[in-house]
Coordinates of C-alpha atoms in Angstrom, one line a residue:
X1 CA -10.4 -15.2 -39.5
X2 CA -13.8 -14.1 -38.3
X3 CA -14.4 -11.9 -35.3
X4 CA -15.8 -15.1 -33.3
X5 CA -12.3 -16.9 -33.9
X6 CA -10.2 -14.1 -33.1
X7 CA -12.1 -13.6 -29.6
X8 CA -11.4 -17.8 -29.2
X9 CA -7.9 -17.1 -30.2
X10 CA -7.5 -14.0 -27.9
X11 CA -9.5 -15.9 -24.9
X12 CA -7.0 -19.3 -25.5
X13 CA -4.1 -16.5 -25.7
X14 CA -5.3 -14.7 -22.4
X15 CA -5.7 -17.6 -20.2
X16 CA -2.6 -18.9 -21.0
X17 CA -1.4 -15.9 -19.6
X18 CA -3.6 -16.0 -16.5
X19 CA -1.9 -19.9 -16.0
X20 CA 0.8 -18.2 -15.7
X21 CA 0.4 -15.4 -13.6
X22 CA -2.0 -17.6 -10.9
X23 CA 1.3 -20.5 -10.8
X24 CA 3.3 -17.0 -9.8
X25 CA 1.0 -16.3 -7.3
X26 CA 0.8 -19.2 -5.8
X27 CA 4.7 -19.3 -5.6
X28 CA 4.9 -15.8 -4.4
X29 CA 2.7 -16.6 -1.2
X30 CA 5.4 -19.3 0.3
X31 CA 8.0 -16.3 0.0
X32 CA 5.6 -13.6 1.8
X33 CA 6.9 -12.9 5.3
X34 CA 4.8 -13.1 7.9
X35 CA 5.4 -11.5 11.2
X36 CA 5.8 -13.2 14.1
X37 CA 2.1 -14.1 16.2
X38 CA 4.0 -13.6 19.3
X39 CA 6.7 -11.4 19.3
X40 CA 9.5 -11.3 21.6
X41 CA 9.9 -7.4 23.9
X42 CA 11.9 -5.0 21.9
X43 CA 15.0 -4.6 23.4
X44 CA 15.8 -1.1 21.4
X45 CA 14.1 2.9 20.9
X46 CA 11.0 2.8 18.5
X47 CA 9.4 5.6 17.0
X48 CA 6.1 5.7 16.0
X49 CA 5.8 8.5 13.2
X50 CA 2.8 10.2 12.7
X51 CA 1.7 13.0 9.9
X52 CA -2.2 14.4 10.1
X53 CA -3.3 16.5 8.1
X54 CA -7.1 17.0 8.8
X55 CA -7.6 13.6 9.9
X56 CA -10.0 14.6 12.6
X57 CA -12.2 11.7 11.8
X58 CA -9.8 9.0 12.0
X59 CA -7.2 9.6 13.6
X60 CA -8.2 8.3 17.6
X61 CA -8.2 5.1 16.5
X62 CA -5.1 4.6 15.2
X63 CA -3.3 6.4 17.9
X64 CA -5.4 4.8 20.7
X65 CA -3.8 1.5 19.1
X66 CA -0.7 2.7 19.0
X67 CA -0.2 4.0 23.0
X68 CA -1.7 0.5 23.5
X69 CA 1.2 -1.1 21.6
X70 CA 2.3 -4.5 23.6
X71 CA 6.1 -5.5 23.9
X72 CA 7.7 -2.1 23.2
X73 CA 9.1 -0.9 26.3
X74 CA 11.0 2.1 24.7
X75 CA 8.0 3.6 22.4
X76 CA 8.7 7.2 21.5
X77 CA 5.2 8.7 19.3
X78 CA 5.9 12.0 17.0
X79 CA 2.6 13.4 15.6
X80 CA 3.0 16.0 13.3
X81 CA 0.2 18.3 12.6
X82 CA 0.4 19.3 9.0
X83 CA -1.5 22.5 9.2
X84 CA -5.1 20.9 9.7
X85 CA -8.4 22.9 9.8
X86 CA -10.5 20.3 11.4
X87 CA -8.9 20.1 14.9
X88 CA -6.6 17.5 14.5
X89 CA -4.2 18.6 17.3
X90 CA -6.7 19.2 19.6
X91 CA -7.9 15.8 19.3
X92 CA -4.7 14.6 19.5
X93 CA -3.6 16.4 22.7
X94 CA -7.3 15.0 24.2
X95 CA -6.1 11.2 22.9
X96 CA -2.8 11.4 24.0
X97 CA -3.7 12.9 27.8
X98 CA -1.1 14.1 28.8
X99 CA 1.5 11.1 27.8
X100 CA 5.3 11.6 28.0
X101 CA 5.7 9.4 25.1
X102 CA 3.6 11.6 22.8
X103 CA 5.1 14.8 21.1
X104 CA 3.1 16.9 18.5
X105 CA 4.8 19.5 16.3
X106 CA 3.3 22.3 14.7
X107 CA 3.4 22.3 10.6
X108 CA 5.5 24.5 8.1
X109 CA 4.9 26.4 5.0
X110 CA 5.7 23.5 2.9
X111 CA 8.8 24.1 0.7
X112 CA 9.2 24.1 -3.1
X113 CA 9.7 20.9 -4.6
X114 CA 8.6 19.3 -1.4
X115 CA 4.9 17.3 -1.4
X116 CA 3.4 17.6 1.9
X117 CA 3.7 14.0 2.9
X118 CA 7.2 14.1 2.8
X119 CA 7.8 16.8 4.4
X120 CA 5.9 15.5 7.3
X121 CA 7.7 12.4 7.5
X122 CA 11.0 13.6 7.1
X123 CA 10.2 16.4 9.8
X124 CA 9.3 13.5 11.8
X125 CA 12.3 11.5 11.6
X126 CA 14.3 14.8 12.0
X127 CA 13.1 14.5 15.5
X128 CA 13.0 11.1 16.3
X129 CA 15.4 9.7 18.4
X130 CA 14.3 5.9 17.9
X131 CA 17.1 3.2 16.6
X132 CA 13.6 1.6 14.2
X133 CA 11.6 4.2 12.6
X134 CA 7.8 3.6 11.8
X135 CA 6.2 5.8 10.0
X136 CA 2.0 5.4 9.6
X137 CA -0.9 6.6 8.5
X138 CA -4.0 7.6 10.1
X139 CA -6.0 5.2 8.5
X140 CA -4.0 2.5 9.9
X141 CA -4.8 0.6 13.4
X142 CA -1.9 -1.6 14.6
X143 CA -2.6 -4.6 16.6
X144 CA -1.7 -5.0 20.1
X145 CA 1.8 -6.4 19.2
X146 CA 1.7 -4.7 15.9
X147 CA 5.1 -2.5 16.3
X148 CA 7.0 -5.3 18.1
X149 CA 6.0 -8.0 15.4
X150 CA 7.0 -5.6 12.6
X151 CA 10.3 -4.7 14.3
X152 CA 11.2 -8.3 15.3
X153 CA 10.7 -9.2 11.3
X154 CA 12.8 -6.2 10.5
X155 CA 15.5 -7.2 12.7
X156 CA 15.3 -11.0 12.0
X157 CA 14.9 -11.1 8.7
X158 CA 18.0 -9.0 8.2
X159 CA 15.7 -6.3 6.5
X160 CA 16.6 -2.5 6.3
X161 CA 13.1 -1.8 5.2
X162 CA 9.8 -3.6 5.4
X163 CA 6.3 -2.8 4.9
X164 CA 4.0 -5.1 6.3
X165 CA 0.8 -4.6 4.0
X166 CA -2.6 -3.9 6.9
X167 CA -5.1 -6.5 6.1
X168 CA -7.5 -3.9 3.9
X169 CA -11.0 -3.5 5.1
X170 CA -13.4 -2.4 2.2
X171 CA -17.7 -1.6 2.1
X172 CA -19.6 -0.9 -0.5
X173 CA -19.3 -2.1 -4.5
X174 CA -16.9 0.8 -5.5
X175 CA -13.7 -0.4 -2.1
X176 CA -14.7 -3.3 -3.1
X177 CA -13.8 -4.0 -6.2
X178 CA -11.1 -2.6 -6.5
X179 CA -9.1 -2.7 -2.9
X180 CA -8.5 -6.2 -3.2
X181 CA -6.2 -5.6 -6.3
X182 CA -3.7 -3.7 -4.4
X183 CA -2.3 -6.8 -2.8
X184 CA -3.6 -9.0 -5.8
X185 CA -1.4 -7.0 -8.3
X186 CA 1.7 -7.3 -6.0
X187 CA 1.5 -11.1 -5.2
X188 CA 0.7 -11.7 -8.6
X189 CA 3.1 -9.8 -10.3
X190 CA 6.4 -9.3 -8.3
X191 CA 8.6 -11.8 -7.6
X192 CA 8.8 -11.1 -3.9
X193 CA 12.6 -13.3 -3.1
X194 CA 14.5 -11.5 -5.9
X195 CA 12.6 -8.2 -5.4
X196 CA 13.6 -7.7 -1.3
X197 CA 17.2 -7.9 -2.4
X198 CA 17.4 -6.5 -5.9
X199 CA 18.4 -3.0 -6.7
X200 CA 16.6 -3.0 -9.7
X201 CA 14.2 0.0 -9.8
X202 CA 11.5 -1.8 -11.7
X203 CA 11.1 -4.6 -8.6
X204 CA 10.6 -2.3 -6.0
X205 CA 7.7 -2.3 -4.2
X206 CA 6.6 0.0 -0.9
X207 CA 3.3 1.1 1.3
X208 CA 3.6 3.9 3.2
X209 CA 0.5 3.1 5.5
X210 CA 2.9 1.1 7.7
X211 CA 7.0 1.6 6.8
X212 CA 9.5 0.4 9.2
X213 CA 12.8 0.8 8.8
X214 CA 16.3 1.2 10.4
X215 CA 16.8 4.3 11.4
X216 CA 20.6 4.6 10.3
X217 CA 19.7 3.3 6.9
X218 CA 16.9 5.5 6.6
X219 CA 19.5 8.6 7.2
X220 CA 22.5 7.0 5.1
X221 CA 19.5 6.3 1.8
X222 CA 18.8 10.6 2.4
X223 CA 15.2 9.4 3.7
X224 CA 12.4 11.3 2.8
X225 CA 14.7 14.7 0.9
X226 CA 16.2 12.0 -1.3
X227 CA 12.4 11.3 -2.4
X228 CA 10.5 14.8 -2.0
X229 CA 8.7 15.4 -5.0
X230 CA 7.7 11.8 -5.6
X231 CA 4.0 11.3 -5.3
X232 CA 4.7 7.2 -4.5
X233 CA 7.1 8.1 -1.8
X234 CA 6.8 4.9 0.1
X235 CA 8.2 3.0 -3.3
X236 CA 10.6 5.9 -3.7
X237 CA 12.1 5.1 -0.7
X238 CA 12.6 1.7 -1.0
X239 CA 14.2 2.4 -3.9
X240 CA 16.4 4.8 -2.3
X241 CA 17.1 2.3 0.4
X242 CA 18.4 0.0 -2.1
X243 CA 20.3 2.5 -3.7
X244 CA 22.9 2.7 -0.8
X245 CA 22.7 -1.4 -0.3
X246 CA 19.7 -2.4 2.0
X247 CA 17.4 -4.8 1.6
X248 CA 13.5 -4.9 1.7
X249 CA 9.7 -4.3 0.7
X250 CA 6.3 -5.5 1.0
X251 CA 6.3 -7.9 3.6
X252 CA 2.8 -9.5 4.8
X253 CA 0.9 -7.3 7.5
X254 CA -2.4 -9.1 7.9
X255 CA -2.3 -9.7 11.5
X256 CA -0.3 -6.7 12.5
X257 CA -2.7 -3.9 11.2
X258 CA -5.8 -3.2 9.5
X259 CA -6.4 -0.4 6.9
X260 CA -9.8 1.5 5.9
X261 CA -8.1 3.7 3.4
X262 CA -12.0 4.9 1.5
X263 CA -15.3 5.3 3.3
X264 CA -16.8 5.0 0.1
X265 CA -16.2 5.4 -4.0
X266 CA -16.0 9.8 -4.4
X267 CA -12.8 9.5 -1.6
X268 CA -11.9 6.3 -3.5
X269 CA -11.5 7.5 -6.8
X270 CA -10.0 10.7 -5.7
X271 CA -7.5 8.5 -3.7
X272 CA -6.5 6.8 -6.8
X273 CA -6.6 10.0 -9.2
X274 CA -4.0 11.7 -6.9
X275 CA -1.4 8.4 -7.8
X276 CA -2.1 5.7 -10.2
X277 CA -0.9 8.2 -12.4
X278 CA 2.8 7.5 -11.5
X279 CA 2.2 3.4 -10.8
X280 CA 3.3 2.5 -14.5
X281 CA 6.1 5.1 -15.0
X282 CA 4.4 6.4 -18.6
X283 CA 1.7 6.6 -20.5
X284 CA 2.9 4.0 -22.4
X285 CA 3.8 1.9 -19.4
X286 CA 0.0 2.1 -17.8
X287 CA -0.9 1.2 -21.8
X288 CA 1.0 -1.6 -21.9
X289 CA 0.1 -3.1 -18.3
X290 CA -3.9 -2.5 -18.7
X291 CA -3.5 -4.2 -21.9
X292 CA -2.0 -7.3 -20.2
X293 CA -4.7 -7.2 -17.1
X294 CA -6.8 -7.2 -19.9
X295 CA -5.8 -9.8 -22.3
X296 CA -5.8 -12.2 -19.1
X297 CA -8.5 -11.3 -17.0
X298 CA -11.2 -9.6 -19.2
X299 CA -10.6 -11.6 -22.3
X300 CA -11.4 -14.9 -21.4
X301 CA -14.6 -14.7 -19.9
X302 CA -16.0 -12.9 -22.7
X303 CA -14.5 -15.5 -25.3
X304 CA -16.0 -18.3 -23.1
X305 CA -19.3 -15.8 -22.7
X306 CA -19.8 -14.8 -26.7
X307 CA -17.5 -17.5 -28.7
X308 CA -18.0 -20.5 -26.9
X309 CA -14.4 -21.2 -25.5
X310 CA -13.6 -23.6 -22.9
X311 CA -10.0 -22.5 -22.8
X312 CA -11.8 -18.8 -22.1
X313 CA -13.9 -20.5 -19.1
X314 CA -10.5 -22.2 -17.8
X315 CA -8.9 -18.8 -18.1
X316 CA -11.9 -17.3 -15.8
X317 CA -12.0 -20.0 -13.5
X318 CA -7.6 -19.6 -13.0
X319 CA -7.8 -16.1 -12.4
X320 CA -10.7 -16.8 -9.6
X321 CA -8.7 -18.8 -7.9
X322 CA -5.9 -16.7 -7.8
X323 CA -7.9 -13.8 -6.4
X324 CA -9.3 -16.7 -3.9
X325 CA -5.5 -17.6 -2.8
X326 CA -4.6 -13.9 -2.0
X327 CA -7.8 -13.5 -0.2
X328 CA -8.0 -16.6 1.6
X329 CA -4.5 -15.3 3.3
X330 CA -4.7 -11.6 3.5
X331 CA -8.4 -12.4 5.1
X332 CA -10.6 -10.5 2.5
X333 CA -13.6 -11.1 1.6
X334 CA -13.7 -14.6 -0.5
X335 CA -17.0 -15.1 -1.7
X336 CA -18.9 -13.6 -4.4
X337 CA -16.2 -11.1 -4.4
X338 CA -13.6 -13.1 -6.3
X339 CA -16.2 -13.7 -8.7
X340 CA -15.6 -10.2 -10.3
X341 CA -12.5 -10.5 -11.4
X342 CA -13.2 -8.9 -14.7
X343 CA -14.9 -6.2 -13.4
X344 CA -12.8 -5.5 -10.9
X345 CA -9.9 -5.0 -13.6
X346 CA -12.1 -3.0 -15.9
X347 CA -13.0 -0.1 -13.1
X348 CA -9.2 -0.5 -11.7
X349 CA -8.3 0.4 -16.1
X350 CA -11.0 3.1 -15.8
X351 CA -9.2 4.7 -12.8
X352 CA -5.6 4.5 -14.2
X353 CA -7.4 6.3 -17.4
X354 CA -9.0 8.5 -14.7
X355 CA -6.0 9.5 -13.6
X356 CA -3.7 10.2 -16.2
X357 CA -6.6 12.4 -17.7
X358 CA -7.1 14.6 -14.6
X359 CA -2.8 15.2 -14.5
X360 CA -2.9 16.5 -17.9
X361 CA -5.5 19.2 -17.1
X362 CA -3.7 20.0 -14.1
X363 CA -6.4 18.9 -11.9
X364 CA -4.9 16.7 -9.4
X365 CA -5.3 18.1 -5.4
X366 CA -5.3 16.3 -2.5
X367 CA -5.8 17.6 0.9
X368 CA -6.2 21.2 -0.5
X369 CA -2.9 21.0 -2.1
X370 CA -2.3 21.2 -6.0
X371 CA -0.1 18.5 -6.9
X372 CA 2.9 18.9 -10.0

């Protein structure tokens, strides 16, 4: 066979597999949850969880948006101040003014086998007196009925845990190629339905930039000690979650939050090199998935580019319009961005690479902290 059929046979091959995956997709979005638009008062304690560490330049914001929360009468806040050196607290205490729902702890010598997220978290929850917990990140800025849509899907949807996924705001070439996956690969990938009540490990899905979840379960799963060393702690405790019977995940977040996790592609990449490490389990496992991404979304195009193939160009043209459907609803940029669908995969393979490289030097730190 010559090199030009193989590359027809492999681009035929990879589109098939893109068919697929799109049809999932498009199945996948009828079973995301939305929120509520307009959420009913909580009737019970919320706590707002929040762990800083030197997030000076973010952080008023996000907690601006969350002592503006709508529809949560009983809204307890816990900052935690994870040891910053960029005046965090201070900030903070300036924000806050003097509000009896805010409380700010001091931060700990972090303790062995502990990574410093957790530790913050489960500090947090420690103190929290609230019967939903919401733990969220700086980068994060909730709506104005962001907390009371997220707990009234909690509490209808019979959920112990849900993470409604911020609509992700990117700028510049690097954020945006390659943010958009993160809810691409999800939606395209998981089966949502079977995943929010499954125990299996391998269907559990989390994001820790907004994580709400009953607070009883959260205690009975061992919350964040049961997950302490685990870099994806936010899947970890999911997982944990479902361990002791609860039900839950990724549940759609668009209109409750927004998320501007990079300024840019140095804090991008680093972001990633601290993590994707651990997304696929192995070596072998990251192997194995880059090699699919790339049968169906890099193959094609290139057999329809340098062989000729139609059934490449169909493959192409499928995973566009999959990247289109999961843009069109998470409200991310549509066009020419969808466009790059190759590419996007390609840098996103580079970064798993990246990533897995940097861990077996040992040169994985994030926020000043070495990490195993």
């Amino acid at each position: 066979m010559s090199a030009r059929s193989a590359l027809r046979a492999a681009g035929a091959a990879g589109s098939l597999v893109a068919v697929a995956l799109t049809v999932h997709t498009a199945w996948n979005l009828r079973a995301y949850r939305r929120p509520p638009t307009d959420p009913p008062p909580v009737s019970e304690r919320v706590s707002v969880l929040l762990p800083l560490r030197d997030e000076a330049h973010r952080v008023a914001p996000c907690l601006h948006a969350v002592l503006a929360q709508e529809r949560v009468p009983d809204l307890e806040v816990l900052v935690l101040d994870d040891d910053s050196t960029d005046g965090t607290a201070e900030l903070v205490h300036r924000v806050a003014a003097g509000d009896a729902r805010v409380r700010v702890l001091a931060g700990r010598p972090l303790p062995a086998g502990w990574l410093g997220k957790a530790h913050a978290c489960d500090r947090l929850a420690a103190a929290a007196t609230g019967s939903v917990l919401v733990f969220l990140d700086a980068d994060v800025v909730l709506a104005p009925c962001g907390a009371a849509a997220s707990v009234t899907l909690l509490r209808g949807a019979g959920l112990d845990v849900g993470c409604p996924y911020p609509r992700q705001l990117a700028d510049g070439l690097g954020p945006r190629l390659v943010q958009p996956l993160l809810q691409w690969s999800f939606l395209t990938t998981l089966p949502l339905a079977l995943a929010e009540r499954s125990a299996r490990p391998s269907l559990s899905a989390g994001n820790g930039q907004l994580l709400v979840i009953d607070a009883a379960t959260y205690r009975r799963s061992g919350g964040h000690f049961a997950v302490r060393g685990e870099v994806l702690e936010d899947v970890a405790l999911v997982r944990a979650v479902k361990r002791v019977a609860g039900r839950g995940g990724i549940v759609d977040g668009t209109t409750v939050a927004t998320c501007r996790m990079y300024d840019g592609w140095p804090d991008l990449r680093e972001g990633y090199a601290k993590s994707l490490w651990a997304a696929f389990g192995s070596p072998a496992g990251a192997a194995g998935a880059l090699g699919l991404l790339g049968l169906a979304y890099v193959v094609p195009p290139l057999a329809a580019v340098l062989a000729g193939s139609r059934m490449g160009a169909l493959g192409y043209g499928v995973a566009v319009l999959g990247r289109w459907l999961v843009a069109r609803r998470t409200r991310q940029r549509v066009w020419p961005d969808v466009l790059a669908q190759p590419a996007s995969v390609v840098v996103f393979g580079w970064l798993v690479v990246d990533s897995w490289l940097r861990r077996r030097r040992g040169g994985l730190v994030w926020k000043g902290r070495k990490l195993p």
